[in-house]
Protein backbone atom coordinates (compact mmCIF):
# COMPACT_ATOMS: atom_id res chain seq x y z
CA UNK A 1 0.00 0.00 0.00
CA UNK A 2 1.22 3.52 -0.76
CA UNK A 3 1.39 5.57 2.41
CA UNK A 4 0.12 8.59 0.41
CA UNK A 5 -3.22 6.81 0.26
CA UNK A 6 -3.63 7.21 3.98
CA UNK A 7 -5.39 10.15 5.54
CA UNK A 8 -2.56 12.51 6.53
CA UNK A 9 -3.49 12.40 10.20
CA UNK A 10 -2.92 8.64 10.53
CA UNK A 11 0.40 8.30 8.69
CA UNK A 12 2.34 8.13 11.97
CA UNK A 13 -0.58 7.01 14.04
CA UNK A 14 -0.05 4.80 17.12
CA UNK A 15 -3.36 2.94 17.53
CA UNK A 16 -4.98 1.87 20.79
CA UNK A 17 -3.08 -1.15 22.07
CA UNK A 18 -5.07 -4.30 22.81
CA UNK A 19 -2.87 -6.88 24.57
CA UNK A 20 -2.94 -10.46 23.25
CA UNK A 21 -4.42 -12.76 25.89
CA UNK A 22 -2.56 -15.92 26.87
CA UNK A 23 -3.14 -15.83 30.64
CA UNK A 24 -5.87 -17.52 32.67
CA UNK A 25 -6.62 -14.55 34.91
CA UNK A 26 -7.39 -11.61 32.67
CA UNK A 27 -7.65 -8.42 34.72
CA UNK A 28 -6.27 -5.90 32.25
CA UNK A 29 -9.40 -4.39 30.64
CA UNK A 30 -11.68 -3.53 33.57
CA UNK A 31 -14.15 -6.19 32.55
CA UNK A 32 -16.71 -7.60 34.96
CA UNK A 33 -16.15 -11.25 35.90
CA UNK A 34 -19.90 -11.82 36.31
CA UNK A 35 -22.04 -13.35 33.54
CA UNK A 36 -25.52 -11.80 33.71
CA UNK A 37 -26.96 -14.93 32.11
CA UNK A 38 -26.31 -16.72 35.39
CA UNK A 39 -29.28 -14.76 36.81
CA UNK A 40 -32.16 -17.20 36.06
CA UNK A 41 -34.78 -14.53 35.35
CA UNK A 42 -32.46 -12.71 32.91
CA UNK A 43 -31.83 -15.91 30.99
CA UNK A 44 -35.52 -16.85 31.02
CA UNK A 45 -36.62 -13.46 29.68
CA UNK A 46 -33.94 -13.53 27.00
CA UNK A 47 -34.99 -17.01 25.83
CA UNK A 48 -38.63 -15.88 25.74
CA UNK A 49 -37.71 -12.73 23.81
CA UNK A 50 -35.76 -14.78 21.28
CA UNK A 51 -39.04 -16.47 20.30
CA UNK A 52 -40.11 -13.30 18.52
CA UNK A 53 -36.60 -12.15 17.50
CA UNK A 54 -36.27 -11.37 13.78
CA UNK A 55 -32.59 -11.16 12.80
CA UNK A 56 -33.55 -10.91 9.12
CA UNK A 57 -34.82 -7.36 9.69
CA UNK A 58 -32.78 -4.22 10.24
CA UNK A 59 -32.79 -2.97 13.82
CA UNK A 60 -34.50 0.24 14.95
CA UNK A 61 -32.20 3.13 13.91
CA UNK A 62 -32.52 4.92 17.26
CA UNK A 63 -32.92 1.77 19.42
CA UNK A 64 -36.32 2.93 20.72
CA UNK A 65 -36.90 0.20 23.34
CA UNK A 66 -33.40 0.55 24.67
CA UNK A 67 -33.69 4.35 24.87
CA UNK A 68 -36.87 3.86 26.89
CA UNK A 69 -35.16 1.43 29.28
CA UNK A 70 -32.18 3.76 29.71
CA UNK A 71 -34.40 6.80 30.27
CA UNK A 72 -36.15 4.93 33.09
CA UNK A 73 -32.78 3.95 34.56
CA UNK A 74 -31.06 7.34 34.50
CA UNK A 75 -34.13 9.56 34.77
CA UNK A 76 -33.97 11.66 31.62
CA UNK A 77 -36.05 11.90 28.45
CA UNK A 78 -35.74 9.31 25.67
CA UNK A 79 -34.83 11.99 23.13
CA UNK A 80 -31.88 13.00 25.33
CA UNK A 81 -30.21 9.62 24.66
CA UNK A 82 -28.36 8.10 21.71
CA UNK A 83 -27.09 4.50 21.76
CA UNK A 84 -24.33 2.59 20.00
CA UNK A 85 -21.74 -0.16 20.06
CA UNK A 86 -20.03 0.71 23.31
CA UNK A 87 -18.55 3.92 24.57
CA UNK A 88 -15.79 3.77 21.97
CA UNK A 89 -18.25 4.15 19.11
CA UNK A 90 -20.02 6.97 20.92
CA UNK A 91 -16.72 8.83 21.37
CA UNK A 92 -16.13 8.55 17.62
CA UNK A 93 -19.63 9.84 16.84
CA UNK A 94 -19.32 12.70 19.30
CA UNK A 95 -15.97 13.90 18.01
CA UNK A 96 -17.08 13.41 14.39
CA UNK A 97 -20.02 15.69 15.09
CA UNK A 98 -18.07 18.57 16.57
CA UNK A 99 -14.37 18.59 15.67
CA UNK A 100 -12.82 20.20 12.60
CA UNK A 101 -9.17 19.70 11.61
CA UNK A 102 -7.10 22.14 13.67
CA UNK A 103 -9.56 22.26 16.56
CA UNK A 104 -8.31 21.80 20.09
CA UNK A 105 -9.57 19.60 22.87
CA UNK A 106 -8.59 20.12 26.49
CA UNK A 107 -8.06 16.88 28.36
CA UNK A 108 -6.47 15.94 31.68
CA UNK A 109 -3.69 13.38 31.62
CA UNK A 110 -3.20 10.48 32.16
CA UNK A 111 -6.60 9.32 30.98
CA UNK A 112 -8.34 6.97 28.54
CA UNK A 113 -6.47 7.13 25.23
CA UNK A 114 -9.46 7.13 22.91
CA UNK A 115 -10.27 10.85 23.22
CA UNK A 116 -6.89 11.94 21.96
CA UNK A 117 -6.61 9.15 19.36
CA UNK A 118 -10.04 9.82 17.90
CA UNK A 119 -9.30 13.54 17.87
CA UNK A 120 -5.97 12.91 16.15
CA UNK A 121 -7.67 11.00 13.30
CA UNK A 122 -9.83 14.07 12.74
CA UNK A 123 -6.82 16.41 12.77
CA UNK A 124 -7.61 17.91 16.17
CA UNK A 125 -4.94 18.44 18.80
CA UNK A 126 -5.06 17.80 22.51
CA UNK A 127 -4.06 20.39 25.12
CA UNK A 128 -3.16 18.23 28.08
CA UNK A 129 -3.44 19.24 31.71
CA UNK A 130 -1.22 17.01 33.78
CA UNK A 131 -2.51 15.53 37.03
CA UNK A 132 -1.10 16.74 40.33
CA UNK A 133 1.03 14.46 42.52
CA UNK A 134 -0.83 11.29 43.36
CA UNK A 135 -2.75 11.40 40.07
CA UNK A 136 -5.43 13.73 41.41
CA UNK A 137 -6.77 16.13 38.77
CA UNK A 138 -5.38 19.65 38.55
CA UNK A 139 -8.68 21.47 38.84
CA UNK A 140 -7.19 24.95 38.62
CA UNK A 141 -5.12 23.88 35.62
CA UNK A 142 -8.16 22.48 33.84
CA UNK A 143 -10.18 25.64 34.45
CA UNK A 144 -7.30 27.85 33.32
CA UNK A 145 -6.84 25.82 30.14
CA UNK A 146 -10.56 26.00 29.36
CA UNK A 147 -10.57 29.77 29.80
CA UNK A 148 -7.32 30.30 27.90
CA UNK A 149 -8.00 28.07 24.89
CA UNK A 150 -11.81 27.92 24.82
CA UNK A 151 -11.33 24.51 23.15
CA UNK A 152 -13.96 23.01 20.88
CA UNK A 153 -14.30 20.27 23.46
CA UNK A 154 -13.24 19.75 27.06
CA UNK A 155 -13.02 16.11 28.11
CA UNK A 156 -13.33 14.92 31.68
CA UNK A 157 -13.22 11.24 32.50
CA UNK A 158 -15.05 10.80 35.80
CA UNK A 159 -14.11 8.64 37.61
CA UNK A 160 -10.87 8.64 35.66
CA UNK A 161 -9.33 5.68 33.89
CA UNK A 162 -6.56 4.67 34.78
CA UNK A 163 -6.21 6.58 38.06
CA UNK A 164 -9.61 5.98 39.70
CA UNK A 165 -9.87 9.65 40.77
CA UNK A 166 -13.37 11.09 41.15
CA UNK A 167 -14.07 14.80 40.71
CA UNK A 168 -17.06 16.42 42.41
CA UNK A 169 -19.99 17.36 40.17
CA UNK A 170 -19.64 20.93 41.52
CA UNK A 171 -16.23 21.19 39.80
CA UNK A 172 -17.64 19.94 36.52
CA UNK A 173 -20.34 22.57 36.84
CA UNK A 174 -17.60 25.21 37.13
CA UNK A 175 -16.09 23.86 33.90
CA UNK A 176 -19.50 23.92 32.22
CA UNK A 177 -19.89 27.58 33.15
CA UNK A 178 -16.38 28.49 32.00
CA UNK A 179 -16.56 26.63 28.67
CA UNK A 180 -18.17 28.25 25.64
CA UNK A 181 -18.18 24.92 23.81
CA UNK A 182 -18.82 21.22 24.45
CA UNK A 183 -17.92 19.63 27.80
CA UNK A 184 -17.79 15.86 27.45
CA UNK A 185 -17.92 13.85 30.68
CA UNK A 186 -17.13 10.14 30.36
CA UNK A 187 -18.91 8.31 33.17
CA UNK A 188 -18.03 4.77 32.04
CA UNK A 189 -17.26 3.78 35.65
CA UNK A 190 -19.89 5.91 37.42
CA UNK A 191 -21.94 2.92 38.57
CA UNK A 192 -18.99 2.00 40.80
CA UNK A 193 -18.67 5.52 42.25
CA UNK A 194 -22.43 6.00 42.71
CA UNK A 195 -22.00 9.71 43.32
CA UNK A 196 -21.05 12.92 41.48
CA UNK A 197 -22.77 12.00 38.20
CA UNK A 198 -23.63 15.03 36.08
CA UNK A 199 -26.48 13.42 34.14
CA UNK A 200 -28.82 15.50 36.30
CA UNK A 201 -27.21 18.67 34.86
CA UNK A 202 -28.05 17.84 31.22
CA UNK A 203 -31.29 19.82 31.27
CA UNK A 204 -29.49 22.88 32.66
CA UNK A 205 -26.40 22.98 30.41
CA UNK A 206 -26.77 22.93 26.62
CA UNK A 207 -23.02 22.23 26.24
CA UNK A 208 -22.92 19.05 28.36
CA UNK A 209 -22.59 15.53 26.90
CA UNK A 210 -22.30 12.50 29.20
CA UNK A 211 -21.14 9.03 28.22
CA UNK A 212 -22.20 5.80 29.92
CA UNK A 213 -21.59 2.16 28.99
CA UNK A 214 -23.01 -1.25 29.87
CA UNK A 215 -19.52 -2.77 29.53
CA UNK A 216 -18.42 -2.30 33.12
CA UNK A 217 -20.87 -2.55 36.04
CA UNK A 218 -23.47 -4.28 33.83
CA UNK A 219 -20.99 -6.87 32.57
CA UNK A 220 -21.85 -6.55 28.87
CA UNK A 221 -18.45 -5.64 27.37
CA UNK A 222 -18.76 -8.31 24.67
CA UNK A 223 -22.27 -7.31 23.68
CA UNK A 224 -21.26 -3.68 22.97
CA UNK A 225 -23.62 -1.07 24.29
CA UNK A 226 -22.90 2.52 25.21
CA UNK A 227 -24.88 5.74 25.15
CA UNK A 228 -24.58 9.50 25.24
CA UNK A 229 -26.88 11.79 27.18
CA UNK A 230 -27.33 15.44 26.17
CA UNK A 231 -30.03 17.93 25.25
CA UNK A 232 -32.27 16.92 22.34
CA UNK A 233 -30.69 19.18 19.71
CA UNK A 234 -27.21 17.79 20.42
CA UNK A 235 -28.52 14.23 20.23
CA UNK A 236 -30.13 15.04 16.88
CA UNK A 237 -26.83 16.47 15.62
CA UNK A 238 -24.92 13.36 16.73
CA UNK A 239 -27.57 11.14 15.11
CA UNK A 240 -26.73 12.73 11.75
CA UNK A 241 -23.23 11.23 11.73
CA UNK A 242 -24.05 7.78 13.03
CA UNK A 243 -24.48 4.77 10.76
CA UNK A 244 -28.25 4.33 10.23
CA UNK A 245 -28.44 0.86 11.78
CA UNK A 246 -25.43 1.10 14.05
CA UNK A 247 -26.73 -0.86 17.01
CA UNK A 248 -27.49 -4.51 16.25
CA UNK A 249 -30.89 -6.07 16.98
CA UNK A 250 -29.55 -8.51 19.58
CA UNK A 251 -28.15 -5.75 21.80
CA UNK A 252 -31.43 -3.85 21.40
CA UNK A 253 -33.28 -6.96 22.56
CA UNK A 254 -31.03 -8.00 25.42
CA UNK A 255 -29.88 -4.71 26.98
CA UNK A 256 -33.39 -3.65 28.16
CA UNK A 257 -33.79 -7.04 29.89
CA UNK A 258 -30.47 -6.55 31.68
CA UNK A 259 -31.36 -2.97 32.67
CA UNK A 260 -34.69 -4.17 34.05
CA UNK A 261 -32.89 -6.56 36.42
CA UNK A 262 -30.22 -4.10 37.47
CA UNK A 263 -30.90 -4.57 41.18
CA UNK A 264 -29.51 -8.12 40.92
CA UNK A 265 -26.52 -6.94 38.90
CA UNK A 266 -25.80 -4.12 41.32
CA UNK A 267 -25.44 -6.69 44.12
CA UNK A 268 -22.42 -7.99 42.20
CA UNK A 269 -21.23 -4.40 41.69
CA UNK A 270 -21.40 -3.93 45.47
CA UNK A 271 -19.31 -7.06 45.98
CA UNK A 272 -16.71 -5.75 43.53
CA UNK A 273 -16.54 -2.43 45.40
CA UNK A 274 -16.08 -4.32 48.69
CA UNK A 275 -13.35 -6.45 47.17
CA UNK A 276 -11.67 -3.35 45.72
CA UNK A 277 -11.55 -1.83 49.19
CA UNK A 278 -10.08 -5.03 50.64
CA UNK A 279 -7.47 -5.24 47.89
CA UNK A 280 -6.57 -1.57 48.43
CA UNK A 281 -6.10 -2.12 52.17
CA UNK A 282 -3.84 -5.12 51.52
CA UNK A 283 -1.80 -3.39 48.79
CA UNK A 284 -1.20 -0.34 51.00
CA UNK A 285 0.63 -2.56 53.49
CA UNK A 286 3.21 -3.75 50.94
CA UNK A 287 6.47 -1.78 51.11
CA UNK A 288 7.84 -0.32 47.89
CA UNK A 289 4.39 -0.15 46.35
CA UNK A 290 2.15 2.87 45.93
CA UNK A 291 -1.57 2.32 45.45
CA UNK A 292 -3.97 5.12 44.54
CA UNK A 293 -7.50 5.42 46.00
CA UNK A 294 -10.09 4.51 43.38
CA UNK A 295 -13.84 4.94 42.88
CA UNK A 296 -13.96 2.33 40.11
CA UNK A 297 -13.52 -1.42 39.54
CA UNK A 298 -9.76 -1.07 39.15
CA UNK A 299 -6.73 0.08 41.10
CA UNK A 300 -3.61 1.79 39.84
CA UNK A 301 -0.38 0.78 41.56
CA UNK A 302 3.24 1.72 41.05
CA UNK A 303 6.38 0.00 42.22
CA UNK A 304 9.68 1.69 42.93
CA UNK A 305 11.76 -1.46 42.51
CA UNK A 306 11.74 -4.92 40.92
CA UNK A 307 9.45 -3.95 38.06
CA UNK A 308 10.93 -6.57 35.76
CA UNK A 309 10.69 -9.33 38.38
CA UNK A 310 7.05 -8.52 39.12
CA UNK A 311 6.24 -8.46 35.41
CA UNK A 312 7.73 -11.95 35.04
CA UNK A 313 6.13 -13.28 38.24
CA UNK A 314 2.66 -12.12 37.15
CA UNK A 315 3.12 -13.92 33.85
CA UNK A 316 4.37 -17.05 35.61
CA UNK A 317 1.23 -16.95 37.79
CA UNK A 318 -1.01 -16.66 34.73
CA UNK A 319 -2.17 -13.11 35.54
CA UNK A 320 -2.60 -10.42 32.89
CA UNK A 321 -2.83 -6.84 34.18
CA UNK A 322 -2.42 -3.60 32.23
CA UNK A 323 1.21 -2.67 32.50
CA UNK A 324 2.67 0.80 32.04
CA UNK A 325 6.23 -0.38 31.61
CA UNK A 326 8.05 2.50 30.04
CA UNK A 327 5.33 5.06 30.39
CA UNK A 328 6.52 8.60 31.05
CA UNK A 329 3.25 9.42 32.78
CA UNK A 330 2.86 6.31 34.92
CA UNK A 331 6.35 4.83 35.22
CA UNK A 332 6.37 1.27 36.54
CA UNK A 333 2.59 1.29 36.84
CA UNK A 334 0.03 -1.51 36.81
CA UNK A 335 -3.70 -1.13 36.42
CA UNK A 336 -5.50 -4.01 38.06
CA UNK A 337 -9.16 -4.78 37.37
CA UNK A 338 -10.89 -5.96 40.52
CA UNK A 339 -12.73 -9.25 40.14
CA UNK A 340 -12.73 -12.01 42.78
CA UNK A 341 -10.87 -12.60 46.04
CA UNK A 342 -9.24 -15.70 44.53
CA UNK A 343 -7.62 -13.74 41.70
CA UNK A 344 -6.69 -10.84 43.97
CA UNK A 345 -5.02 -13.22 46.41
CA UNK A 346 -2.78 -14.55 43.62
CA UNK A 347 -1.92 -10.98 42.70
CA UNK A 348 -1.19 -10.05 46.33
CA UNK A 349 1.04 -13.08 46.77
CA UNK A 350 3.12 -12.00 43.75
CA UNK A 351 3.58 -8.45 45.03
CA UNK A 352 4.28 -9.64 48.59
CA UNK A 353 6.81 -12.23 47.49
CA UNK A 354 8.74 -9.78 45.35
CA UNK A 355 8.59 -6.75 47.62
CA UNK A 356 8.49 -7.92 51.24
N1 LIG B 1 -14.52 5.23 28.57
C1 LIG B 1 -13.62 4.75 29.42
C2 LIG B 1 -13.06 5.65 30.45
C3 LIG B 1 -13.20 3.42 29.32
O1 LIG B 1 -12.27 2.96 30.16
C4 LIG B 1 -13.75 2.61 28.31
C5 LIG B 1 -13.32 1.18 28.14
N2 LIG B 1 -12.13 0.79 28.57
C6 LIG B 1 -14.69 3.18 27.46
C7 LIG B 1 -15.07 4.47 27.62
C8 LIG B 1 -15.31 2.41 26.35
O2 LIG B 1 -15.87 1.22 26.73
P1 LIG B 1 -16.88 0.45 25.82
O3 LIG B 1 -16.56 0.78 24.40
O4 LIG B 1 -16.66 -0.98 26.14
O5 LIG B 1 -18.23 0.94 26.21
PDB file of N, CA, C and O in Angstrom, residues 108-134:
ATOM      1  N   UNK A 108      -7.450  16.183  30.596  1.00  0.00           N
ATOM      2  CA  UNK A 108      -6.471  15.939  31.680  1.00  0.00           C
ATOM      3  C   UNK A 108      -5.703  14.669  31.334  1.00  0.00           C
ATOM      4  O   UNK A 108      -6.165  13.833  30.557  1.00  0.00           O
ATOM      5  N   UNK A 109      -4.518  14.548  31.936  1.00  0.00           N
ATOM      6  CA  UNK A 109      -3.693  13.381  31.623  1.00  0.00           C
ATOM      7  C   UNK A 109      -2.958  12.902  32.865  1.00  0.00           C
ATOM      8  O   UNK A 109      -2.578  13.738  33.694  1.00  0.00           O
ATOM      9  N   UNK A 110      -2.817  11.552  33.067  1.00  0.00           N
ATOM     10  CA  UNK A 110      -3.197  10.476  32.163  1.00  0.00           C
ATOM     11  C   UNK A 110      -4.705  10.198  32.200  1.00  0.00           C
ATOM     12  O   UNK A 110      -5.352  10.387  33.221  1.00  0.00           O
ATOM     13  N   UNK A 111      -5.197   9.723  31.047  1.00  0.00           N
ATOM     14  CA  UNK A 111      -6.603   9.316  30.981  1.00  0.00           C
ATOM     15  C   UNK A 111      -6.770   8.282  29.870  1.00  0.00           C
ATOM     16  O   UNK A 111      -5.782   7.818  29.275  1.00  0.00           O
ATOM     17  N   UNK A 112      -8.003   7.937  29.598  1.00  0.00           N
ATOM     18  CA  UNK A 112      -8.345   6.970  28.544  1.00  0.00           C
ATOM     19  C   UNK A 112      -7.855   7.510  27.195  1.00  0.00           C
ATOM     20  O   UNK A 112      -8.132   8.665  26.844  1.00  0.00           O
ATOM     21  N   UNK A 113      -7.128   6.668  26.453  1.00  0.00           N
ATOM     22  CA  UNK A 113      -6.467   7.127  25.226  1.00  0.00           C
ATOM     23  C   UNK A 113      -7.409   7.531  24.083  1.00  0.00           C
ATOM     24  O   UNK A 113      -7.010   8.263  23.179  1.00  0.00           O
ATOM     25  N   UNK A 114      -8.629   7.007  24.115  1.00  0.00           N
ATOM     26  CA  UNK A 114      -9.461   7.134  22.909  1.00  0.00           C
ATOM     27  C   UNK A 114      -9.868   8.564  22.550  1.00  0.00           C
ATOM     28  O   UNK A 114     -10.136   8.854  21.392  1.00  0.00           O
ATOM     29  N   UNK A 115      -9.880   9.464  23.543  1.00  0.00           N
ATOM     30  CA  UNK A 115     -10.271  10.846  23.217  1.00  0.00           C
ATOM     31  C   UNK A 115      -9.222  11.466  22.294  1.00  0.00           C
ATOM     32  O   UNK A 115      -9.531  12.043  21.254  1.00  0.00           O
ATOM     33  N   UNK A 116      -7.968  11.322  22.728  1.00  0.00           N
ATOM     34  CA  UNK A 116      -6.885  11.935  21.962  1.00  0.00           C
ATOM     35  C   UNK A 116      -6.724  11.241  20.607  1.00  0.00           C
ATOM     36  O   UNK A 116      -6.546  11.898  19.577  1.00  0.00           O
ATOM     37  N   UNK A 117      -6.800   9.898  20.609  1.00  0.00           N
ATOM     38  CA  UNK A 117      -6.605   9.147  19.359  1.00  0.00           C
ATOM     39  C   UNK A 117      -7.696   9.475  18.343  1.00  0.00           C
ATOM     40  O   UNK A 117      -7.424   9.697  17.163  1.00  0.00           O
ATOM     41  N   UNK A 118      -8.928   9.517  18.814  1.00  0.00           N
ATOM     42  CA  UNK A 118     -10.044   9.816  17.896  1.00  0.00           C
ATOM     43  C   UNK A 118      -9.911  11.247  17.387  1.00  0.00           C
ATOM     44  O   UNK A 118     -10.152  11.518  16.204  1.00  0.00           O
ATOM     45  N   UNK A 119      -9.510  12.151  18.271  1.00  0.00           N
ATOM     46  CA  UNK A 119      -9.298  13.541  17.866  1.00  0.00           C
ATOM     47  C   UNK A 119      -8.176  13.654  16.835  1.00  0.00           C
ATOM     48  O   UNK A 119      -8.281  14.410  15.861  1.00  0.00           O
ATOM     49  N   UNK A 120      -7.134  12.873  17.058  1.00  0.00           N
ATOM     50  CA  UNK A 120      -5.974  12.913  16.154  1.00  0.00           C
ATOM     51  C   UNK A 120      -6.375  12.491  14.732  1.00  0.00           C
ATOM     52  O   UNK A 120      -5.943  13.096  13.753  1.00  0.00           O
ATOM     53  N   UNK A 121      -7.194  11.452  14.624  1.00  0.00           N
ATOM     54  CA  UNK A 121      -7.665  10.998  13.303  1.00  0.00           C
ATOM     55  C   UNK A 121      -8.355  12.156  12.577  1.00  0.00           C
ATOM     56  O   UNK A 121      -8.214  12.333  11.371  1.00  0.00           O
ATOM     57  N   UNK A 122      -9.075  12.966  13.351  1.00  0.00           N
ATOM     58  CA  UNK A 122      -9.829  14.075  12.745  1.00  0.00           C
ATOM     59  C   UNK A 122      -8.969  15.317  12.524  1.00  0.00           C
ATOM     60  O   UNK A 122      -9.454  16.320  12.013  1.00  0.00           O
ATOM     61  N   UNK A 123      -7.712  15.259  12.956  1.00  0.00           N
ATOM     62  CA  UNK A 123      -6.819  16.413  12.774  1.00  0.00           C
ATOM     63  C   UNK A 123      -6.947  17.432  13.889  1.00  0.00           C
ATOM     64  O   UNK A 123      -6.511  18.583  13.746  1.00  0.00           O
ATOM     65  N   UNK A 124      -7.526  17.011  15.005  1.00  0.00           N
ATOM     66  CA  UNK A 124      -7.613  17.914  16.171  1.00  0.00           C
ATOM     67  C   UNK A 124      -6.409  17.659  17.068  1.00  0.00           C
ATOM     68  O   UNK A 124      -5.806  16.591  17.020  1.00  0.00           O
ATOM     69  N   UNK A 125      -6.073  18.636  17.889  1.00  0.00           N
ATOM     70  CA  UNK A 125      -4.937  18.437  18.796  1.00  0.00           C
ATOM     71  C   UNK A 125      -5.393  18.556  20.253  1.00  0.00           C
ATOM     72  O   UNK A 125      -6.332  19.291  20.559  1.00  0.00           O
ATOM     73  N   UNK A 126      -4.677  17.825  21.097  1.00  0.00           N
ATOM     74  CA  UNK A 126      -5.056  17.801  22.508  1.00  0.00           C
ATOM     75  C   UNK A 126      -4.156  18.725  23.315  1.00  0.00           C
ATOM     76  O   UNK A 126      -2.933  18.683  23.203  1.00  0.00           O
ATOM     77  N   UNK A 127      -4.785  19.591  24.115  1.00  0.00           N
ATOM     78  CA  UNK A 127      -4.063  20.386  25.116  1.00  0.00           C
ATOM     79  C   UNK A 127      -4.203  19.597  26.411  1.00  0.00           C
ATOM     80  O   UNK A 127      -5.324  19.366  26.881  1.00  0.00           O
ATOM     81  N   UNK A 128      -3.066  19.151  26.948  1.00  0.00           N
ATOM     82  CA  UNK A 128      -3.160  18.226  28.076  1.00  0.00           C
ATOM     83  C   UNK A 128      -2.821  18.901  29.396  1.00  0.00           C
ATOM     84  O   UNK A 128      -1.791  19.566  29.506  1.00  0.00           O
ATOM     85  N   UNK A 129      -3.682  18.704  30.374  1.00  0.00           N
ATOM     86  CA  UNK A 129      -3.442  19.237  31.711  1.00  0.00           C
ATOM     87  C   UNK A 129      -3.038  18.067  32.607  1.00  0.00           C
ATOM     88  O   UNK A 129      -3.839  17.164  32.866  1.00  0.00           O
ATOM     89  N   UNK A 130      -1.779  18.118  33.018  1.00  0.00           N
ATOM     90  CA  UNK A 130      -1.223  17.009  33.776  1.00  0.00           C
ATOM     91  C   UNK A 130      -1.800  16.941  35.185  1.00  0.00           C
ATOM     92  O   UNK A 130      -1.998  17.979  35.821  1.00  0.00           O
ATOM     93  N   UNK A 131      -2.041  15.720  35.649  1.00  0.00           N
ATOM     94  CA  UNK A 131      -2.512  15.533  37.027  1.00  0.00           C
ATOM     95  C   UNK A 131      -1.490  16.059  38.039  1.00  0.00           C
ATOM     96  O   UNK A 131      -0.298  16.121  37.754  1.00  0.00           O
ATOM     97  N   UNK A 132      -1.986  16.373  39.225  1.00  0.00           N
ATOM     98  CA  UNK A 132      -1.099  16.739  40.328  1.00  0.00           C
ATOM     99  C   UNK A 132      -0.478  15.465  40.905  1.00  0.00           C
ATOM    100  O   UNK A 132      -0.855  14.358  40.525  1.00  0.00           O
ATOM    101  N   UNK A 133       0.419  15.625  41.849  1.00  0.00           N
ATOM    102  CA  UNK A 133       1.034  14.465  42.518  1.00  0.00           C
ATOM    103  C   UNK A 133      -0.067  13.536  43.036  1.00  0.00           C
ATOM    104  O   UNK A 133      -1.072  14.021  43.562  1.00  0.00           O
ATOM    105  N   UNK A 134       0.167  12.246  42.882  1.00  0.00           N
ATOM    106  CA  UNK A 134      -0.833  11.290  43.365  1.00  0.00           C
ATOM    107  C   UNK A 134      -1.953  11.080  42.365  1.00  0.00           C
ATOM    108  O   UNK A 134      -2.989  10.510  42.711  1.00  0.00           O
TER     109      UNK A 134
END
